[in-house]
Amino acid sequence: MIGTVASASRGVAPLLEVAALTKHYPVHRGIFGRAQAHVHAVDEVSFDIGEGETLGLVGESGCGKSTLGKTVLRLVPPTAGTITWRGKRIDNLDAGTMRSFRRELQAVFQDPYASLNPRMRAEDIVAEPIRNFEDGTVAEIRDRVRTLFEKVGLREEQMRKYPYEFSGGQRQRLGIARALAPKPKLIVCDEPVSALDVSVQAQVINLLIDLQREFGLSYLFVAHDLAVVEHISHRVAVMYLGRIVELASKEALFANPLHPYTEALLAAVPIPDPKARRKRLILAGDVPSPIKPPPGCRFHTRCPYAFDRCRVEEPVLKEPAPGHLVACHLREAPETTSQRPSTSREGSG
Ligand code: SF4
């Protein structure tokens, strides 16, 4: 696969493979409503996710990470590129054929209150996807729902309640139970804890990790909070203006970020150790418009290391270290890496 490290080479069976996936939204202006421009939400993104693996997807608000999650789920149609699920392309399937794959691809969203039908009891919210995909008696389905409530830490007596009667954390547990109901293989988690209190965040993240171990789930975990992503992910992809600029194992990315944007994101994360030092890299300027991304490297308008080539030539993902992909001209030729210091986290002292 182009631009990513195939699961097979990591000893993980590939489940989802995405190649050059692109999603552009037309911007209509004028009395005839013709598309005058396009929002480049996702541009030629490639990655894969293995069985039982969590790929974290990080970046600032508006970088395209949520759109990427929705496109992978086929909630919005891709503009170009391919999505392969267990060896079969699903990006070109019609809605009817896609339905049989929906069972295996589920989602947990940021705002469970908005994604749960307020007029349905919790029991029916979780039972609905089971009824959609399976045959079963009322008693059998009720048993399944009861078990799912137990798995996500909800009580049986809460099955008769409506979403407004749950706390934020409980509602997210309900959303997770609903996602688990059709026995999925992969769940796209789109900022699943960012609306929750910090203490509840940890509980929900640990629940997701426990469920992954128990059911062998894979996650595409979309978040802007790097501490959360570091906790739950096996590998991490960093997005900037619709493109993946760095992808590596969690350990490699957090210990030795190779892209200046990743470096800046990490520099903004507080370290819970008063003796620890981290090099500060403050980003200048605003995120450019995704309607007209800058030429060359999309990050060059904010990058402290930008040089002439960056303004005219877009870097492609290269693999300077095994399994560590980065799109930056500084990382292509060894002689140019001296233009910037090492980005490793500095030790204590
Ligand atoms: Fe910065 Fe140039 Fe690397 Fe882009 S290619 S991140 S502008 S050094």
PDB file of C-alpha atoms in Angstrom, residues 36 39 50 205 334:
ATOM      1  CA  GLN A  36     -16.988  27.762  -7.358  1.00  0.00           C
ATOM      2  CA  VAL A  39     -13.060  22.413   0.549  1.00  0.00           C
ATOM      3  CA  GLY A  50      -4.905  -4.371  11.747  1.00  0.00           C
ATOM      4  CA  ILE A 205     -11.017   5.178  27.779  1.00  0.00           C
ATOM      5  CA  PRO A 334      20.496  13.448   5.602  1.00  0.00           C
TER       6      PRO A 334
END
